[in-house]
Coordinates of N, CA and C in Angstrom, one line a residue:
M191 N -74.8 -3.4 109.1 CA -73.8 -4.1 109.9 C -74.3 -4.3 111.4
A192 N -74.9 -3.2 111.9 CA -75.3 -3.2 113.3 C -76.4 -4.3 113.5
K193 N -77.3 -4.5 112.5 CA -78.3 -5.6 112.7 C -77.7 -6.9 112.7
W194 N -76.7 -7.1 111.9 CA -76.0 -8.4 111.8 C -75.3 -8.7 113.2
L195 N -74.7 -7.7 113.8 CA -74.0 -7.9 115.1 C -75.1 -8.2 116.1
N196 N -76.2 -7.5 116.1 CA -77.2 -7.7 117.1 C -77.8 -9.1 117.0
Y197 N -78.0 -9.6 115.8 CA -78.5 -11.0 115.6 C -77.5 -12.0 116.0
F198 N -76.2 -11.8 115.7 CA -75.1 -12.7 116.0 C -75.0 -12.8 117.6
F199 N -75.1 -11.7 118.2 CA -74.8 -11.7 119.7 C -76.1 -11.7 120.5
V200 N -77.3 -11.5 119.9 CA -78.5 -11.4 120.6 C -78.3 -10.5 121.8
C201 N -77.9 -9.3 121.5 CA -77.5 -8.3 122.5 C -78.7 -7.4 122.9
H202 N -78.8 -7.1 124.2 CA -79.9 -6.3 124.7 C -79.7 -4.8 124.3
R203 N -78.5 -4.3 124.1 CA -78.2 -2.9 123.7 C -78.7 -1.9 124.7
L204 N -78.8 -2.2 126.0 CA -79.2 -1.2 126.9 C -78.3 0.0 126.9
P205 N -78.8 1.2 126.8 CA -78.0 2.4 126.7 C -77.0 2.6 127.9
E206 N -77.5 2.3 129.1 CA -76.7 2.4 130.3 C -75.6 1.4 130.4
R207 N -75.6 0.4 129.5 CA -74.6 -0.7 129.5 C -73.9 -0.7 128.2
S208 N -73.9 0.4 127.5 CA -73.3 0.5 126.2 C -72.3 1.7 126.1
F209 N -71.4 1.7 125.2 CA -70.5 2.8 124.9 C -71.2 3.7 123.9
F210 N -70.8 4.9 123.9 CA -71.2 5.9 122.9 C -70.0 6.6 122.3
Y211 N -70.1 6.9 121.0 CA -69.0 7.6 120.3 C -69.7 8.7 119.5
R212 N -69.3 10.0 119.9 CA -69.9 11.2 119.2 C -71.4 11.1 119.2
G213 N -72.0 10.7 120.3 CA -73.4 10.7 120.5 C -74.1 9.5 119.9
H214 N -73.4 8.6 119.3 CA -74.0 7.4 118.7 C -73.7 6.2 119.6
Q215 N -74.7 5.4 119.9 CA -74.5 4.2 120.7 C -73.9 3.1 119.9
F216 N -72.9 2.4 120.4 CA -72.3 1.3 119.8 C -73.5 0.2 119.5
P217 N -73.3 -0.6 118.4 CA -74.3 -1.5 118.1 C -74.4 -2.7 119.0
L218 N -73.4 -2.8 120.0 CA -73.4 -3.9 121.0 C -73.2 -3.2 122.3
C219 N -73.7 -3.9 123.4 CA -73.4 -3.4 124.7 C -71.9 -3.6 125.0
A220 N -71.5 -3.1 126.2 CA -70.1 -3.1 126.5 C -69.5 -4.5 126.6
R221 N -70.3 -5.5 127.2 CA -69.8 -6.9 127.3 C -69.7 -7.5 126.0
C222 N -70.7 -7.4 125.1 CA -70.7 -8.0 123.8 C -69.6 -7.3 122.9
T223 N -69.4 -6.0 123.1 CA -68.3 -5.4 122.4 C -66.9 -6.0 122.8
G224 N -66.8 -6.3 124.1 CA -65.6 -7.0 124.6 C -65.4 -8.4 124.0
I225 N -66.5 -9.1 124.0 CA -66.5 -10.4 123.5 C -66.0 -10.4 122.0
L226 N -66.6 -9.5 121.2 CA -66.2 -9.4 119.8 C -64.7 -9.0 119.7
F227 N -64.2 -8.1 120.5 CA -62.8 -7.8 120.5 C -62.0 -9.0 120.9
G228 N -62.4 -9.7 121.9 CA -61.7 -10.9 122.3 C -61.6 -11.9 121.2
Y229 N -62.7 -12.1 120.4 CA -62.7 -13.0 119.2 C -61.6 -12.6 118.3
L230 N -61.6 -11.3 117.9 CA -60.6 -10.8 117.0 C -59.2 -10.9 117.5
L231 N -59.0 -10.5 118.8 CA -57.6 -10.7 119.4 C -57.2 -12.1 119.4
A232 N -58.0 -13.0 119.7 CA -57.7 -14.4 119.7 C -57.3 -14.9 118.3
I233 N -58.0 -14.5 117.3 CA -57.6 -14.9 115.9 C -56.3 -14.4 115.5
L234 N -56.0 -13.1 115.9 CA -54.7 -12.5 115.6 C -53.6 -13.2 116.4
F235 N -53.9 -13.5 117.6 CA -52.9 -14.3 118.5 C -52.6 -15.6 117.8
W236 N -53.6 -16.3 117.4 CA -53.5 -17.6 116.8 C -52.7 -17.6 115.6
I237 N -52.7 -16.5 114.8 CA -51.9 -16.4 113.6 C -50.4 -16.4 113.9
F238 N -50.1 -15.7 115.0 CA -48.6 -15.6 115.3 C -48.1 -16.5 116.4
F239 N -49.0 -17.1 117.2 CA -48.5 -18.0 118.3 C -49.3 -19.3 118.3
D240 N -48.8 -20.2 119.1 CA -49.6 -21.5 119.2 C -50.8 -21.2 120.0
P241 N -51.9 -22.1 119.8 CA -53.1 -21.9 120.6 C -52.8 -22.1 122.1
I242 N -53.6 -21.5 122.9 CA -53.5 -21.7 124.3 C -54.1 -23.0 124.7
P243 N -53.7 -23.6 125.8 CA -54.3 -24.8 126.3 C -55.8 -24.7 126.6
L244 N -56.5 -25.8 126.4 CA -58.0 -25.8 126.6 C -58.4 -25.3 128.0
L245 N -57.7 -25.9 129.0 CA -58.0 -25.5 130.4 C -57.8 -24.0 130.7
F246 N -56.7 -23.4 130.1 CA -56.5 -22.0 130.3 C -57.6 -21.2 129.6
A247 N -58.1 -21.7 128.4 CA -59.2 -21.0 127.7 C -60.4 -21.0 128.6
V248 N -60.7 -22.1 129.2 CA -61.9 -22.2 130.1 C -61.8 -21.2 131.3
V249 N -60.6 -21.1 131.8 CA -60.3 -20.2 133.0 C -60.6 -18.8 132.6
L250 N -60.4 -18.4 131.3 CA -60.6 -17.1 130.9 C -62.1 -16.7 130.9
L251 N -63.0 -17.6 131.0 CA -64.4 -17.3 131.1 C -64.8 -17.1 132.5
V252 N -64.0 -17.4 133.5 CA -64.4 -17.2 134.9 C -64.7 -15.8 135.3
P253 N -63.8 -14.8 134.9 CA -64.1 -13.4 135.3 C -65.5 -12.9 134.8
L254 N -65.8 -13.2 133.6 CA -67.1 -12.8 133.1 C -68.3 -13.5 133.8
T255 N -68.1 -14.8 134.1 CA -69.1 -15.5 134.8 C -69.3 -14.9 136.2
L256 N -68.2 -14.7 136.9 CA -68.3 -14.1 138.3 C -68.9 -12.8 138.3
D257 N -68.5 -11.9 137.3 CA -69.1 -10.6 137.3 C -70.6 -10.6 137.0
G258 N -71.0 -11.4 136.1 CA -72.4 -11.5 135.8 C -73.2 -12.1 136.9
V259 N -72.7 -13.1 137.5 CA -73.5 -13.8 138.7 C -73.5 -12.8 139.8
F260 N -72.4 -12.2 140.2 CA -72.5 -11.3 141.4 C -73.3 -10.0 141.1
Q261 N -73.3 -9.6 139.9 CA -74.2 -8.5 139.5 C -75.6 -8.9 139.6
Y262 N -75.9 -10.1 139.1 CA -77.3 -10.6 139.2 C -77.8 -10.8 140.6
L263 N -76.9 -11.2 141.5 CA -77.2 -11.4 142.9 C -77.1 -10.1 143.7
N264 N -76.9 -9.0 143.0 CA -76.9 -7.6 143.7 C -75.7 -7.5 144.6
Y265 N -74.6 -8.2 144.4 CA -73.4 -7.9 145.2 C -72.7 -6.7 144.8
W266 N -72.8 -6.4 143.5 CA -72.2 -5.1 143.0 C -72.9 -4.8 141.6
E267 N -72.7 -3.6 141.2 CA -73.1 -3.1 139.9 C -71.9 -3.0 139.1
S268 N -71.8 -3.8 138.0 CA -70.6 -3.8 137.2 C -70.5 -2.5 136.4
T269 N -69.3 -2.2 136.0 CA -69.1 -1.0 135.2 C -68.9 -1.4 133.7
N270 N -69.1 -0.5 132.8 CA -68.9 -0.8 131.4 C -67.4 -1.2 131.1
I271 N -66.5 -0.6 131.8 CA -65.1 -1.0 131.6 C -64.9 -2.4 132.1
R272 N -65.4 -2.8 133.2 CA -65.3 -4.2 133.7 C -66.0 -5.1 132.8
R273 N -67.2 -4.7 132.2 CA -67.9 -5.6 131.3 C -67.0 -5.8 130.0
L274 N -66.4 -4.7 129.5 CA -65.6 -4.8 128.4 C -64.4 -5.7 128.6
L275 N -63.7 -5.5 129.7 CA -62.5 -6.4 130.0 C -62.8 -7.8 130.2
T276 N -63.9 -8.1 131.0 CA -64.3 -9.5 131.1 C -64.8 -10.1 129.8
G277 N -65.4 -9.3 129.0 CA -65.9 -9.8 127.7 C -64.7 -10.1 126.8
I278 N -63.6 -9.3 126.8 CA -62.4 -9.6 126.0 C -61.8 -10.9 126.4
L279 N -61.7 -11.1 127.7 CA -61.1 -12.4 128.2 C -62.0 -13.6 127.7
A280 N -63.3 -13.4 127.9 CA -64.2 -14.5 127.5 C -64.2 -14.8 126.0
G281 N -64.2 -13.7 125.2 CA -64.2 -13.9 123.8 C -62.9 -14.6 123.4
F282 N -61.8 -14.2 124.0 CA -60.5 -14.8 123.7 C -60.5 -16.3 124.0
G283 N -61.0 -16.6 125.2 CA -61.1 -18.0 125.6 C -62.0 -18.8 124.8
T284 N -63.1 -18.2 124.4 CA -64.1 -19.0 123.6 C -63.5 -19.5 122.3
I285 N -62.8 -18.6 121.6 CA -62.2 -19.1 120.3 C -61.3 -20.3 120.5
F286 N -60.5 -20.3 121.6 CA -59.6 -21.5 121.9 C -60.4 -22.7 122.5
I287 N -61.5 -22.4 123.1 CA -62.4 -23.6 123.5 C -62.9 -24.3 122.2
F288 N -63.4 -23.5 121.3 CA -63.9 -24.1 120.0 C -62.7 -24.8 119.3
Y289 N -61.5 -24.2 119.3 CA -60.4 -24.9 118.7 C -60.1 -26.2 119.4
G290 N -60.0 -26.2 120.7 CA -59.7 -27.4 121.5 C -60.7 -28.5 121.3
I291 N -62.0 -28.1 121.3 CA -63.1 -29.1 121.1 C -63.0 -29.7 119.7
G292 N -62.7 -28.8 118.7 CA -62.5 -29.3 117.3 C -61.3 -30.2 117.2
K293 N -60.3 -29.9 117.8 CA -59.1 -30.7 117.8 C -59.3 -32.1 118.4
L294 N -60.0 -32.1 119.6 CA -60.3 -33.3 120.2 C -61.2 -34.2 119.4
G295 N -62.2 -33.5 118.7 CA -63.1 -34.3 117.8 C -62.3 -34.9 116.6
L296 N -61.4 -34.1 116.0 CA -60.6 -34.6 114.9 C -59.8 -35.8 115.3
E297 N -59.1 -35.7 116.5 CA -58.3 -36.7 117.0 C -59.1 -38.0 117.3
H298 N -60.3 -37.8 117.8 CA -61.1 -38.9 118.1 C -61.6 -39.6 116.8
G299 N -61.9 -38.8 115.8 CA -62.3 -39.3 114.5 C -61.2 -40.1 113.8
K300 N -59.9 -39.6 114.0 CA -58.8 -40.3 113.4 C -58.6 -41.7 114.1
M301 N -58.7 -41.7 115.4 CA -58.6 -42.9 116.2 C -59.7 -43.9 115.8
M302 N -60.9 -43.4 115.6 CA -62.0 -44.3 115.2 C -61.7 -44.9 113.8
A303 N -61.3 -44.1 112.9 CA -61.0 -44.6 111.6 C -59.8 -45.6 111.6
Y304 N -58.8 -45.3 112.4 CA -57.7 -46.3 112.5 C -58.2 -47.6 113.0
Y305 N -59.0 -47.6 114.1 CA -59.5 -48.9 114.6 C -60.5 -49.6 113.7
L306 N -61.2 -48.9 112.9 CA -62.2 -49.5 112.0 C -61.4 -50.1 110.8
M307 N -60.2 -49.6 110.5 CA -59.5 -50.1 109.3 C -58.6 -51.2 109.7
H308 N -58.3 -51.4 111.0 CA -57.3 -52.4 111.4 C -58.0 -53.5 112.2

């Protein structure tokens, strides 16, 4: 399973940016672990509630983007907890971005079919 996760996420798995449990490193870094949890939380959310608006889903990616950019520019060194939390938000938002894009595509397809038939 760890290999599948690594291929799916193309994760670097750096030990200093990963969580450990009982001496064993997680198969994904802290950020990718958060993204995976975000995916799962979004799917559970979607089962019980209406999907979130597309714009709000995009906004959920901002914290991860800012954290990554500011770390890259050496403004700060991110922590694994921050990576996990921003990953959860980004994973949650990503699911609903895909949903929103799919919904827009289906609606566009229905409109095109309507115009072609009339």
